[in-house]
PDB file of C-alpha atoms in Angstrom:
ATOM      1  CA  UNK A   1      14.941   7.654 -17.696  1.00 40.00           C
ATOM      2  CA  UNK A   2      15.819   8.748 -13.881  1.00 43.00           C
ATOM      3  CA  UNK A   3      13.109  10.684 -13.101  1.00 50.00           C
ATOM      4  CA  UNK A   4      11.648   6.816 -13.147  1.00 48.00           C
ATOM      5  CA  UNK A   5      14.523   5.646 -11.652  1.00 44.00           C
ATOM      6  CA  UNK A   6      14.471   7.658  -8.776  1.00 51.00           C
ATOM      7  CA  UNK A   7      10.838   7.115  -8.014  1.00 54.00           C
ATOM      8  CA  UNK A   8      11.598   3.646  -8.144  1.00 48.00           C
ATOM      9  CA  UNK A   9      14.303   3.859  -5.430  1.00 51.00           C
ATOM     10  CA  UNK A  10      11.090   5.259  -2.994  1.00 53.00           C
ATOM     11  CA  UNK A  11       9.471   1.994  -2.863  1.00 53.00           C
ATOM     12  CA  UNK A  12      10.963   0.313   0.275  1.00 51.00           C
ATOM     13  CA  UNK A  13      11.020  -3.271   0.621  1.00 53.00           C
ATOM     14  CA  UNK A  14       8.498  -3.391   3.682  1.00 59.00           C
ATOM     15  CA  UNK A  15       5.780  -0.326   3.214  1.00 63.00           C
ATOM     16  CA  UNK A  16       5.245   2.032   5.771  1.00 60.00           C
ATOM     17  CA  UNK A  17       8.927   3.862   6.360  1.00 60.00           C
ATOM     18  CA  UNK A  18       8.774   6.143   3.615  1.00 68.00           C
ATOM     19  CA  UNK A  19       7.215   9.517   2.131  1.00 74.00           C
ATOM     20  CA  UNK A  20       7.589  11.041  -0.987  1.00 78.00           C
ATOM     21  CA  UNK A  21       7.813  14.779  -1.063  1.00 80.00           C
ATOM     22  CA  UNK A  22      11.398  16.490  -0.468  1.00 81.00           C
ATOM     23  CA  UNK A  23      12.991  14.121  -2.331  1.00 85.00           C
ATOM     24  CA  UNK A  24      16.083  14.666  -5.219  1.00 85.00           C
ATOM     25  CA  UNK A  25      15.846  12.459  -7.924  1.00 87.00           C
ATOM     26  CA  UNK A  26      19.635  12.166  -9.079  1.00 87.00           C
ATOM     27  CA  UNK A  27      20.079  12.998 -12.390  1.00 87.00           C
ATOM     28  CA  UNK A  28      17.114  14.547 -12.577  1.00 87.00           C
ATOM     29  CA  UNK A  29      16.768  18.803 -13.121  1.00 87.00           C
ATOM     30  CA  UNK A  30      14.499  20.715 -11.421  1.00 87.00           C
ATOM     31  CA  UNK A  31      11.858  23.264 -12.964  1.00 88.00           C
ATOM     32  CA  UNK A  32      12.099  26.953 -12.542  1.00 89.00           C
ATOM     33  CA  UNK A  33       7.812  27.135 -11.849  1.00 89.00           C
ATOM     34  CA  UNK A  34       6.640  30.607 -11.212  1.00 90.00           C
ATOM     35  CA  UNK A  35       4.079  30.317  -7.702  1.00 90.00           C
ATOM     36  CA  UNK A  36       1.366  30.294 -10.017  1.00 93.00           C
ATOM     37  CA  UNK A  37       2.267  27.274 -12.156  1.00 92.00           C
ATOM     38  CA  UNK A  38       3.021  25.492  -9.016  1.00 90.00           C
ATOM     39  CA  UNK A  39      -0.402  25.954  -7.535  1.00 91.00           C
ATOM     40  CA  UNK A  40      -1.759  24.763 -10.896  1.00 93.00           C
ATOM     41  CA  UNK A  41       0.003  21.724 -10.680  1.00 91.00           C
ATOM     42  CA  UNK A  42      -0.313  21.135  -7.222  1.00 89.00           C
ATOM     43  CA  UNK A  43      -4.663  21.891  -7.395  1.00 90.00           C
ATOM     44  CA  UNK A  44      -4.340  19.039 -10.325  1.00 89.00           C
ATOM     45  CA  UNK A  45      -2.859  16.631  -7.734  1.00 85.00           C
ATOM     46  CA  UNK A  46      -0.114  16.488  -9.677  1.00 89.00           C
ATOM     47  CA  UNK A  47       4.078  16.646  -8.919  1.00 88.00           C
ATOM     48  CA  UNK A  48       6.632  19.248  -9.336  1.00 89.00           C
ATOM     49  CA  UNK A  49      10.524  18.623  -9.098  1.00 90.00           C
ATOM     50  CA  UNK A  50      11.969  22.288  -7.557  1.00 89.00           C
ATOM     51  CA  UNK A  51      14.701  24.146  -6.701  1.00 88.00           C
ATOM     52  CA  UNK A  52      14.308  25.064  -2.723  1.00 82.00           C
ATOM     53  CA  UNK A  53      17.187  25.015  -1.062  1.00 84.00           C
ATOM     54  CA  UNK A  54      18.185  21.611  -2.929  1.00 88.00           C
ATOM     55  CA  UNK A  55      15.844  19.857  -5.624  1.00 89.00           C
ATOM     56  CA  UNK A  56      13.105  18.155  -4.448  1.00 85.00           C
ATOM     57  CA  UNK A  57      10.023  16.825  -5.253  1.00 86.00           C
ATOM     58  CA  UNK A  58       6.343  18.470  -3.682  1.00 84.00           C
ATOM     59  CA  UNK A  59       3.612  17.366  -2.740  1.00 85.00           C
ATOM     60  CA  UNK A  60       4.016  13.495  -3.102  1.00 86.00           C
ATOM     61  CA  UNK A  61       0.750  12.835  -4.129  1.00 86.00           C
ATOM     62  CA  UNK A  62      -0.964  10.673  -7.176  1.00 88.00           C
ATOM     63  CA  UNK A  63      -3.727  12.204  -9.712  1.00 87.00           C
ATOM     64  CA  UNK A  64      -6.641  10.846  -7.534  1.00 89.00           C
ATOM     65  CA  UNK A  65      -5.196  13.524  -4.452  1.00 86.00           C
ATOM     66  CA  UNK A  66      -4.457  10.495  -2.167  1.00 86.00           C
ATOM     67  CA  UNK A  67      -0.446  10.601  -0.882  1.00 85.00           C
ATOM     68  CA  UNK A  68       1.989   8.147  -3.111  1.00 85.00           C
ATOM     69  CA  UNK A  69       3.117   6.524   0.312  1.00 85.00           C
ATOM     70  CA  UNK A  70      -0.419   5.449   1.100  1.00 86.00           C
ATOM     71  CA  UNK A  71      -1.240   3.830  -2.090  1.00 86.00           C
ATOM     72  CA  UNK A  72       1.870   2.117  -2.133  1.00 87.00           C
ATOM     73  CA  UNK A  73       0.959   1.208   1.343  1.00 88.00           C
ATOM     74  CA  UNK A  74      -2.040  -0.308   0.637  1.00 88.00           C
ATOM     75  CA  UNK A  75      -0.669  -1.841  -2.849  1.00 90.00           C
ATOM     76  CA  UNK A  76       1.911  -3.955  -0.576  1.00 91.00           C
ATOM     77  CA  UNK A  77      -0.608  -5.487   1.440  1.00 92.00           C
ATOM     78  CA  UNK A  78      -2.699  -6.469  -1.003  1.00 92.00           C
ATOM     79  CA  UNK A  79       0.487  -7.667  -2.770  1.00 94.00           C
ATOM     80  CA  UNK A  80       1.754  -9.448   0.105  1.00 95.00           C
ATOM     81  CA  UNK A  81      -1.416 -10.997   0.855  1.00 94.00           C
ATOM     82  CA  UNK A  82      -2.468 -12.725  -2.794  1.00 94.00           C
ATOM     83  CA  UNK A  83       1.371 -13.982  -2.146  1.00 95.00           C
ATOM     84  CA  UNK A  84       1.123 -15.706   1.621  1.00 95.00           C
ATOM     85  CA  UNK A  85      -2.409 -16.928   0.309  1.00 93.00           C
ATOM     86  CA  UNK A  86      -0.514 -18.052  -2.426  1.00 92.00           C
ATOM     87  CA  UNK A  87       2.254 -19.618  -0.169  1.00 92.00           C
ATOM     88  CA  UNK A  88      -0.426 -21.572   1.876  1.00 92.00           C
ATOM     89  CA  UNK A  89      -1.996 -23.045  -1.484  1.00 89.00           C
ATOM     90  CA  UNK A  90       1.296 -24.380  -2.840  1.00 89.00           C
ATOM     91  CA  UNK A  91       3.204 -25.523   0.214  1.00 83.00           C
ATOM     92  CA  UNK A  92       5.039 -28.666  -0.415  1.00 74.00           C
ATOM     93  CA  UNK A  93       3.664 -29.887   2.852  1.00 73.00           C
ATOM     94  CA  UNK A  94       0.201 -30.394   1.212  1.00 75.00           C
ATOM     95  CA  UNK A  95      -2.649 -28.313   0.384  1.00 81.00           C
ATOM     96  CA  UNK A  96      -4.886 -25.839   1.658  1.00 86.00           C
ATOM     97  CA  UNK A  97      -8.566 -27.730   2.201  1.00 88.00           C
ATOM     98  CA  UNK A  98     -11.367 -25.774   1.261  1.00 90.00           C
ATOM     99  CA  UNK A  99     -13.585 -26.912   4.192  1.00 92.00           C
ATOM    100  CA  UNK A 100     -13.496 -24.665   7.107  1.00 94.00           C
ATOM    101  CA  UNK A 101     -10.363 -25.330   8.884  1.00 93.00           C
ATOM    102  CA  UNK A 102      -8.944 -24.019   5.495  1.00 92.00           C
ATOM    103  CA  UNK A 103     -11.581 -20.856   5.370  1.00 94.00           C
ATOM    104  CA  UNK A 104     -10.378 -20.085   8.512  1.00 95.00           C
ATOM    105  CA  UNK A 105      -6.506 -20.134   7.545  1.00 94.00           C
ATOM    106  CA  UNK A 106      -6.989 -17.786   5.190  1.00 94.00           C
ATOM    107  CA  UNK A 107      -7.926 -15.521   8.082  1.00 96.00           C
ATOM    108  CA  UNK A 108      -5.550 -16.102   9.999  1.00 96.00           C
ATOM    109  CA  UNK A 109      -3.182 -15.443   7.223  1.00 96.00           C
ATOM    110  CA  UNK A 110      -4.894 -11.997   6.709  1.00 95.00           C
ATOM    111  CA  UNK A 111      -4.795 -10.990  10.090  1.00 96.00           C
ATOM    112  CA  UNK A 112      -1.076 -11.974  10.100  1.00 96.00           C
ATOM    113  CA  UNK A 113      -0.087  -9.528   7.435  1.00 95.00           C
ATOM    114  CA  UNK A 114      -2.172  -7.147   8.546  1.00 94.00           C
ATOM    115  CA  UNK A 115      -0.499  -7.237  11.951  1.00 96.00           C
ATOM    116  CA  UNK A 116       2.903  -6.905  10.186  1.00 95.00           C
ATOM    117  CA  UNK A 117       1.765  -3.833   8.581  1.00 92.00           C
ATOM    118  CA  UNK A 118       0.673  -2.504  11.936  1.00 92.00           C
ATOM    119  CA  UNK A 119       4.400  -3.183  13.198  1.00 92.00           C
ATOM    120  CA  UNK A 120       5.641  -1.097  10.161  1.00 89.00           C
ATOM    121  CA  UNK A 121       3.312   1.526  10.830  1.00 87.00           C
ATOM    122  CA  UNK A 122       0.679   1.058   8.230  1.00 89.00           C
ATOM    123  CA  UNK A 123      -2.232   0.191   9.909  1.00 90.00           C
ATOM    124  CA  UNK A 124      -3.551   0.796  13.681  1.00 91.00           C
ATOM    125  CA  UNK A 125      -3.101  -2.562  15.250  1.00 93.00           C
ATOM    126  CA  UNK A 126      -6.430  -1.816  17.111  1.00 93.00           C
ATOM    127  CA  UNK A 127      -8.260  -1.078  14.159  1.00 92.00           C
ATOM    128  CA  UNK A 128      -7.374  -4.423  12.235  1.00 93.00           C
ATOM    129  CA  UNK A 129     -10.569  -6.487  11.350  1.00 93.00           C
ATOM    130  CA  UNK A 130     -10.887  -9.598   9.471  1.00 94.00           C
ATOM    131  CA  UNK A 131     -14.520 -10.767   8.327  1.00 93.00           C
ATOM    132  CA  UNK A 132     -13.910 -14.628   6.819  1.00 94.00           C
ATOM    133  CA  UNK A 133     -17.605 -16.366   6.040  1.00 95.00           C
ATOM    134  CA  UNK A 134     -18.215 -19.851   7.359  1.00 94.00           C
ATOM    135  CA  UNK A 135     -18.386 -22.673   4.509  1.00 93.00           C
ATOM    136  CA  UNK A 136     -22.071 -23.107   5.541  1.00 94.00           C
ATOM    137  CA  UNK A 137     -22.690 -18.918   3.786  1.00 95.00           C
ATOM    138  CA  UNK A 138     -20.835 -19.974   0.966  1.00 94.00           C
ATOM    139  CA  UNK A 139     -22.518 -20.117  -2.796  1.00 94.00           C
ATOM    140  CA  UNK A 140     -22.442 -23.863  -4.115  1.00 94.00           C
ATOM    141  CA  UNK A 141     -21.055 -22.086  -7.545  1.00 95.00           C
ATOM    142  CA  UNK A 142     -18.286 -20.829  -5.325  1.00 94.00           C
ATOM    143  CA  UNK A 143     -17.425 -23.941  -3.437  1.00 92.00           C
ATOM    144  CA  UNK A 144     -17.599 -26.142  -6.877  1.00 93.00           C
ATOM    145  CA  UNK A 145     -15.303 -23.280  -8.550  1.00 94.00           C
ATOM    146  CA  UNK A 146     -12.960 -23.591  -5.360  1.00 90.00           C
ATOM    147  CA  UNK A 147     -13.309 -19.033  -4.781  1.00 92.00           C
ATOM    148  CA  UNK A 148     -13.790 -18.302  -1.746  1.00 92.00           C
ATOM    149  CA  UNK A 149     -16.313 -14.736  -1.826  1.00 92.00           C
ATOM    150  CA  UNK A 150     -17.693 -12.850   1.233  1.00 91.00           C
ATOM    151  CA  UNK A 151     -14.288 -12.503   3.308  1.00 91.00           C
ATOM    152  CA  UNK A 152     -13.252  -8.802   3.809  1.00 91.00           C
ATOM    153  CA  UNK A 153     -11.116  -6.689   6.336  1.00 92.00           C
ATOM    154  CA  UNK A 154     -10.461  -3.415   7.222  1.00 90.00           C
ATOM    155  CA  UNK A 155      -7.814  -1.194   9.173  1.00 91.00           C
ATOM    156  CA  UNK A 156      -7.204   2.465  10.184  1.00 88.00           C
ATOM    157  CA  UNK A 157      -4.209   3.826   7.956  1.00 84.00           C
ATOM    158  CA  UNK A 158      -1.556   5.224  10.470  1.00 81.00           C
ATOM    159  CA  UNK A 159       0.446   6.957   7.723  1.00 73.00           C
ATOM    160  CA  UNK A 160      -1.469  10.267   7.600  1.00 63.00           C
ATOM    161  CA  UNK A 161       1.079  11.647  10.558  1.00 49.00           C
ATOM    162  CA  UNK A 162       4.220  12.444   8.120  1.00 46.00           C
ATOM    163  CA  UNK A 163       5.368  15.505   9.034  1.00 43.00           C
ATOM    164  CA  UNK A 164       5.345  17.939   6.024  1.00 42.00           C
ATOM    165  CA  UNK A 165       5.021  21.784   5.757  1.00 39.00           C
ATOM    166  CA  UNK A 166       3.662  24.084   3.279  1.00 40.00           C
ATOM    167  CA  UNK A 167       6.823  25.878   1.078  1.00 34.00           C
TER     168      UNK A 167
END
């Protein structure tokens, strides 16, 4: 339980300001592993909790091999965009129309969230690209179902610069 609680404590309200390597987890005992065992664990993109001057987590990756802070940042962006669009759809002031203006608004919502992510150091502001289709490009079935398909965005991750050292 304390391990999960320690992990939950690492999740910041706004993403981008946290790394998951070299952290202590209150109430959890570290393991003693041989260098071979430690290498085997890390070779499977799993994390260890060892005593190296103090009890620390390392290296801070998920099973795919990606850094945990990158995964958290991607999830943070996706969730905040969904929440922002939901807020626009359910606003007390009216509704988000499914027309050219409403579709443009969705693009603006995505752009704004990515700019916020850039201000937090998650993505490079100069790399943000948001593509939203014109209403004339949408399938009639999507319009009838009020589903906006065909939009996309890209932004270059800037989290790779977190300093770490091989111990």
